[in-house]
């Protein structure tokens, strides 16, 4: 009997049941513990990070690439549990990332608790299980300007027939303002009429701040976007600074209120 691993933000689970996902209704697991650890992060997607074998062979360590400044501190700022499972009911349906799936519920054999996912990944890096690239560093084989993100969207549109909303384009422009001209070109290429001027980033930045203050659990990467927008368009800095100052004051006020309530 072999062992596979499932990473989760939830602790003390005794049995994992199938859940609906992109590929079907399954319990997901992986044969590599470091991948289970990565997948137990609190947030993250193609715009914020990449994981794969870019400069390494499949038999070598995974490469973890940060696509926006400070993303990892946000993505992995949580505890997690890695559950060991019997591989008896799992099969490979070629989802990628050496994932395997089970159509039936699986009992947990054991649980390892990690207090901070990022700290655990840094330990995995020391052990040679993963290579971590902090922004703006990238593997040599990746496009150094980050425009490989646009290639992914082309693939999703051409091969998977995925459509993209204005909100999704807004988010790409907000997190990757250095690609603004190419994002406009991609919009035309994919048949949309979304178009961005640098000043539009001010409005988008404000809307994302409003979202973050309304729902602090859903990560909007305000700090990351602040750095990227100021670097890409320094002429916007005065207005962006004002919005960022308001955001930080609001977060501090919320923290003070929560602290006073907890002491009441």
CSV table of C-alpha atoms in Angstrom, one decimal:
chain,number,residue,atom,x,y,z
A,1,UNK,CA,0.0,0.0,0.0
A,2,UNK,CA,1.3,3.4,-1.0
A,3,UNK,CA,0.7,6.8,0.5
A,4,UNK,CA,-0.5,10.1,-1.0
A,5,UNK,CA,-1.0,13.5,0.5
A,6,UNK,CA,-3.8,16.0,0.8
A,7,UNK,CA,-3.1,19.6,2.0
A,8,UNK,CA,-5.8,21.6,3.7
A,9,UNK,CA,-6.3,24.8,5.8
A,10,UNK,CA,-8.7,22.7,7.9
A,11,UNK,CA,-7.4,20.8,10.8
A,12,UNK,CA,-8.4,17.5,12.6
A,13,UNK,CA,-10.2,16.0,9.6
A,14,UNK,CA,-10.7,12.3,10.0
A,15,UNK,CA,-12.2,11.5,6.6
A,16,UNK,CA,-12.1,13.3,3.3
A,17,UNK,CA,-15.1,13.2,1.1
A,18,UNK,CA,-15.3,13.9,-2.7
A,19,UNK,CA,-16.1,17.5,-3.6
A,20,UNK,CA,-17.1,19.0,-7.0
A,21,UNK,CA,-14.3,20.6,-8.8
A,22,UNK,CA,-13.0,21.4,-12.3
A,23,UNK,CA,-12.5,17.8,-13.3
A,24,UNK,CA,-15.4,16.1,-11.5
A,25,UNK,CA,-16.4,15.0,-8.0
A,26,UNK,CA,-13.3,13.7,-6.3
A,27,UNK,CA,-10.9,13.7,-3.3
A,28,UNK,CA,-7.7,15.2,-4.6
A,29,UNK,CA,-4.2,14.2,-3.4
A,30,UNK,CA,-0.6,14.2,-4.7
A,31,UNK,CA,2.3,11.8,-4.4
A,32,UNK,CA,4.6,14.7,-3.3
A,33,UNK,CA,4.2,16.3,0.1
A,34,UNK,CA,5.7,19.7,-1.0
A,35,UNK,CA,2.9,20.0,-3.6
A,36,UNK,CA,0.3,19.3,-0.9
A,37,UNK,CA,1.8,22.0,1.2
A,38,UNK,CA,1.6,24.5,-1.7
A,39,UNK,CA,-2.0,23.6,-2.4
A,40,UNK,CA,-2.9,24.3,1.3
A,41,UNK,CA,-2.2,28.0,0.9
A,42,UNK,CA,-4.9,30.5,1.8
A,43,UNK,CA,-5.0,32.1,-1.7
A,44,UNK,CA,-3.1,32.4,-5.0
A,45,UNK,CA,-3.6,31.9,-8.7
A,46,UNK,CA,-1.9,32.2,-12.1
A,47,UNK,CA,-1.6,36.0,-11.7
A,48,UNK,CA,0.3,35.7,-8.4
A,49,UNK,CA,2.5,32.7,-8.8
A,50,UNK,CA,3.6,29.7,-10.9
A,51,UNK,CA,4.7,26.3,-9.9
A,52,UNK,CA,6.2,23.7,-12.3
A,53,UNK,CA,9.4,22.4,-13.9
A,54,UNK,CA,10.7,25.4,-15.9
A,55,UNK,CA,14.5,25.0,-15.8
A,56,UNK,CA,14.4,21.6,-14.1
A,57,UNK,CA,13.5,18.1,-15.2
A,58,UNK,CA,10.5,16.4,-13.9
A,59,UNK,CA,12.7,14.2,-11.6
A,60,UNK,CA,14.2,17.4,-10.1
A,61,UNK,CA,12.8,19.8,-7.5
A,62,UNK,CA,9.6,21.9,-8.3
A,63,UNK,CA,10.1,25.6,-9.0
A,64,UNK,CA,7.9,28.0,-7.2
A,65,UNK,CA,7.8,31.5,-8.8
A,66,UNK,CA,6.4,34.7,-7.2
A,67,UNK,CA,4.8,36.8,-10.0
A,68,UNK,CA,4.0,40.0,-8.0
A,69,UNK,CA,6.0,41.6,-5.1
A,70,UNK,CA,5.3,40.2,-1.7
A,71,UNK,CA,2.7,37.6,-2.9
A,72,UNK,CA,4.2,34.7,-0.9
A,73,UNK,CA,3.8,36.5,2.5
A,74,UNK,CA,0.1,36.9,1.7
A,75,UNK,CA,-0.5,33.5,0.0
A,76,UNK,CA,1.1,31.3,2.6
A,77,UNK,CA,0.2,33.3,5.7
A,78,UNK,CA,-1.8,30.4,7.3
A,79,UNK,CA,-1.4,27.2,9.1
A,80,UNK,CA,-2.2,24.0,7.3
A,81,UNK,CA,-2.5,20.2,7.8
A,82,UNK,CA,-1.0,17.6,5.5
A,83,UNK,CA,-3.0,14.4,5.6
A,84,UNK,CA,-1.5,11.1,4.7
A,85,UNK,CA,-3.9,8.8,2.8
A,86,UNK,CA,-3.8,5.3,1.4
A,87,UNK,CA,-3.5,5.4,-2.3
A,88,UNK,CA,-5.7,2.3,-2.8
A,89,UNK,CA,-8.7,4.1,-4.3
A,90,UNK,CA,-6.8,6.9,-6.1
A,91,UNK,CA,-6.1,7.0,-9.9
A,92,UNK,CA,-4.3,9.4,-12.2
A,93,UNK,CA,-6.6,11.2,-14.6
A,94,UNK,CA,-3.8,13.5,-15.8
A,95,UNK,CA,-4.9,16.7,-14.1
A,96,UNK,CA,-1.2,17.8,-13.8
A,97,UNK,CA,1.0,18.4,-10.8
A,98,UNK,CA,1.2,14.6,-10.1
A,99,UNK,CA,-2.3,14.8,-8.8
A,100,UNK,CA,-4.4,11.7,-8.2
A,101,UNK,CA,-8.1,11.5,-7.5
A,102,UNK,CA,-10.5,9.2,-5.6
A,103,UNK,CA,-14.2,8.9,-6.4
A,104,UNK,CA,-14.9,7.7,-2.9
A,105,UNK,CA,-14.3,9.0,0.6
A,106,UNK,CA,-10.9,8.2,2.2
A,107,UNK,CA,-10.0,7.8,5.8
A,108,UNK,CA,-7.1,9.9,7.1
A,109,UNK,CA,-4.1,7.8,8.2
A,110,UNK,CA,-2.2,10.6,9.8
A,111,UNK,CA,-2.0,14.4,10.1
A,112,UNK,CA,1.0,16.8,10.1
A,113,UNK,CA,0.2,20.4,11.3
A,114,UNK,CA,2.3,23.3,10.0
A,115,UNK,CA,1.9,26.6,11.8
A,116,UNK,CA,3.0,28.7,8.8
A,117,UNK,CA,3.0,27.4,5.3
A,118,UNK,CA,5.6,29.8,4.0
A,119,UNK,CA,8.0,28.8,6.8
A,120,UNK,CA,7.4,25.1,5.9
A,121,UNK,CA,8.1,25.8,2.2
A,122,UNK,CA,11.4,27.6,3.1
A,123,UNK,CA,12.4,24.5,5.0
A,124,UNK,CA,11.5,22.4,2.0
A,125,UNK,CA,13.7,24.6,-0.1
A,126,UNK,CA,16.6,24.0,2.4
A,127,UNK,CA,16.0,20.2,1.9
A,128,UNK,CA,16.2,20.6,-1.9
A,129,UNK,CA,12.5,19.7,-2.5
A,130,UNK,CA,11.6,23.0,-4.1
A,131,UNK,CA,13.4,26.0,-5.7
A,132,UNK,CA,11.8,29.4,-4.8
A,133,UNK,CA,12.1,32.4,-7.0
A,134,UNK,CA,11.2,35.7,-5.3
A,135,UNK,CA,9.8,38.5,-7.5
A,136,UNK,CA,11.2,39.7,-9.9
A,137,UNK,CA,13.5,36.7,-10.3
A,138,UNK,CA,12.3,34.0,-12.7
A,139,UNK,CA,13.7,30.7,-14.2
A,140,UNK,CA,15.7,31.4,-17.3
A,141,UNK,CA,13.2,29.6,-19.5
A,142,UNK,CA,10.3,31.9,-18.5
A,143,UNK,CA,9.6,35.2,-20.1
A,144,UNK,CA,11.4,37.7,-17.9
A,145,UNK,CA,8.9,40.5,-18.5
A,146,UNK,CA,6.0,38.3,-17.1
A,147,UNK,CA,4.1,38.2,-20.4
A,148,UNK,CA,3.9,34.4,-20.2
A,149,UNK,CA,0.7,35.2,-18.1
A,150,UNK,CA,-0.9,36.5,-21.4
A,151,UNK,CA,0.1,33.2,-23.1
A,152,UNK,CA,-1.8,31.3,-20.5
A,153,UNK,CA,-4.9,33.3,-21.1
A,154,UNK,CA,-4.5,32.7,-24.8
A,155,UNK,CA,-4.3,28.9,-24.1
A,156,UNK,CA,-7.4,29.0,-21.8
A,157,UNK,CA,-9.3,30.8,-24.6
A,158,UNK,CA,-8.1,28.7,-27.5
A,159,UNK,CA,-8.0,25.3,-26.0
A,160,UNK,CA,-10.5,25.5,-23.1
A,161,UNK,CA,-12.9,28.0,-24.7
A,162,UNK,CA,-12.8,30.1,-21.5
A,163,UNK,CA,-14.2,33.6,-21.6
A,164,UNK,CA,-12.8,36.5,-19.5
A,165,UNK,CA,-14.9,39.1,-17.7
A,166,UNK,CA,-14.1,42.8,-17.4
A,167,UNK,CA,-13.4,42.2,-13.7
A,168,UNK,CA,-10.8,39.6,-14.6
A,169,UNK,CA,-9.0,41.9,-17.0
A,170,UNK,CA,-9.2,44.7,-14.4
A,171,UNK,CA,-7.4,42.4,-11.9
A,172,UNK,CA,-4.7,41.5,-14.4
A,173,UNK,CA,-4.1,45.3,-15.2
A,174,UNK,CA,-4.1,46.0,-11.4
A,175,UNK,CA,-1.6,43.3,-10.5
A,176,UNK,CA,0.5,43.6,-13.6
A,177,UNK,CA,0.4,47.3,-14.7
A,178,UNK,CA,3.8,46.9,-16.3
A,179,UNK,CA,2.0,44.8,-19.0
A,180,UNK,CA,-0.8,47.4,-19.6
A,181,UNK,CA,-0.1,47.9,-23.4
A,182,UNK,CA,0.1,44.1,-23.9
A,183,UNK,CA,-3.1,43.6,-21.9
A,184,UNK,CA,-4.9,46.0,-24.2
A,185,UNK,CA,-3.5,44.1,-27.2
A,186,UNK,CA,-4.7,40.8,-25.7
A,187,UNK,CA,-8.2,42.3,-25.1
A,188,UNK,CA,-8.5,43.1,-28.8
A,189,UNK,CA,-7.0,39.7,-29.8
A,190,UNK,CA,-9.5,37.8,-27.8
A,191,UNK,CA,-12.4,39.9,-29.1
A,192,UNK,CA,-13.1,42.2,-26.2
A,193,UNK,CA,-13.4,45.9,-26.0
A,194,UNK,CA,-11.7,46.3,-22.6
A,195,UNK,CA,-9.1,49.1,-22.8
A,196,UNK,CA,-7.0,50.7,-20.1
A,197,UNK,CA,-5.3,54.0,-19.7
A,198,UNK,CA,-2.8,54.5,-16.8
A,199,UNK,CA,-5.3,56.7,-14.9
A,200,UNK,CA,-7.8,53.8,-14.9
A,201,UNK,CA,-5.5,52.1,-12.4
A,202,UNK,CA,-6.4,54.7,-9.8
A,203,UNK,CA,-10.1,53.7,-10.0
A,204,UNK,CA,-9.3,50.0,-10.0
A,205,UNK,CA,-7.0,50.4,-7.1
A,206,UNK,CA,-9.7,52.2,-5.1
A,207,UNK,CA,-12.3,49.5,-5.9
A,208,UNK,CA,-9.9,46.8,-4.7
A,209,UNK,CA,-9.3,48.6,-1.5
A,210,UNK,CA,-13.0,48.9,-0.9
A,211,UNK,CA,-13.3,45.1,-1.6
A,212,UNK,CA,-10.5,44.3,0.8
A,213,UNK,CA,-12.0,46.4,3.6
A,214,UNK,CA,-15.4,44.8,3.1
A,215,UNK,CA,-14.0,41.3,3.1
A,216,UNK,CA,-10.6,40.9,4.7
A,217,UNK,CA,-10.5,37.2,4.2
A,218,UNK,CA,-10.5,37.5,0.4
A,219,UNK,CA,-7.0,38.6,-0.5
A,220,UNK,CA,-6.8,41.6,-2.9
A,221,UNK,CA,-3.0,42.0,-2.8
A,222,UNK,CA,-3.2,45.8,-2.0
A,223,UNK,CA,0.4,46.0,-0.9
A,224,UNK,CA,1.7,44.2,-4.0
A,225,UNK,CA,-0.4,46.3,-6.4
A,226,UNK,CA,0.7,49.5,-4.7
A,227,UNK,CA,4.4,48.7,-5.4
A,228,UNK,CA,3.7,47.6,-9.0
A,229,UNK,CA,1.6,50.6,-10.0
A,230,UNK,CA,4.0,53.1,-8.5
A,231,UNK,CA,6.9,51.4,-10.3
A,232,UNK,CA,5.2,51.2,-13.6
A,233,UNK,CA,3.6,54.6,-13.6
A,234,UNK,CA,5.4,56.9,-11.1
A,235,UNK,CA,3.3,59.8,-12.4
A,236,UNK,CA,0.3,58.2,-10.6
A,237,UNK,CA,2.1,58.0,-7.3
A,238,UNK,CA,0.6,61.0,-5.6
A,239,UNK,CA,-3.0,59.8,-6.0
A,240,UNK,CA,-2.1,56.1,-5.3
A,241,UNK,CA,-0.2,57.2,-2.2
A,242,UNK,CA,-3.4,58.9,-0.9
A,243,UNK,CA,-5.5,55.8,-1.5
A,244,UNK,CA,-2.9,53.6,0.1
A,245,UNK,CA,-2.6,55.8,3.1
A,246,UNK,CA,-6.4,55.7,3.6
A,247,UNK,CA,-6.3,51.9,3.3
A,248,UNK,CA,-3.6,51.5,5.9
A,249,UNK,CA,-5.4,53.9,8.3
A,250,UNK,CA,-8.6,51.9,7.9
A,251,UNK,CA,-6.8,48.6,8.5
A,252,UNK,CA,-5.2,50.0,11.7
A,253,UNK,CA,-8.5,51.4,12.9
A,254,UNK,CA,-10.2,48.0,12.3
A,255,UNK,CA,-7.3,46.3,14.2
A,256,UNK,CA,-7.7,48.8,17.1
A,257,UNK,CA,-11.4,48.2,17.3
A,258,UNK,CA,-11.0,44.4,17.3
A,259,UNK,CA,-8.4,44.7,20.0
A,260,UNK,CA,-10.6,46.8,22.2
A,261,UNK,CA,-13.5,44.5,21.7
A,262,UNK,CA,-11.5,41.4,22.6
A,263,UNK,CA,-10.5,43.1,25.9
A,264,UNK,CA,-14.0,44.2,26.8
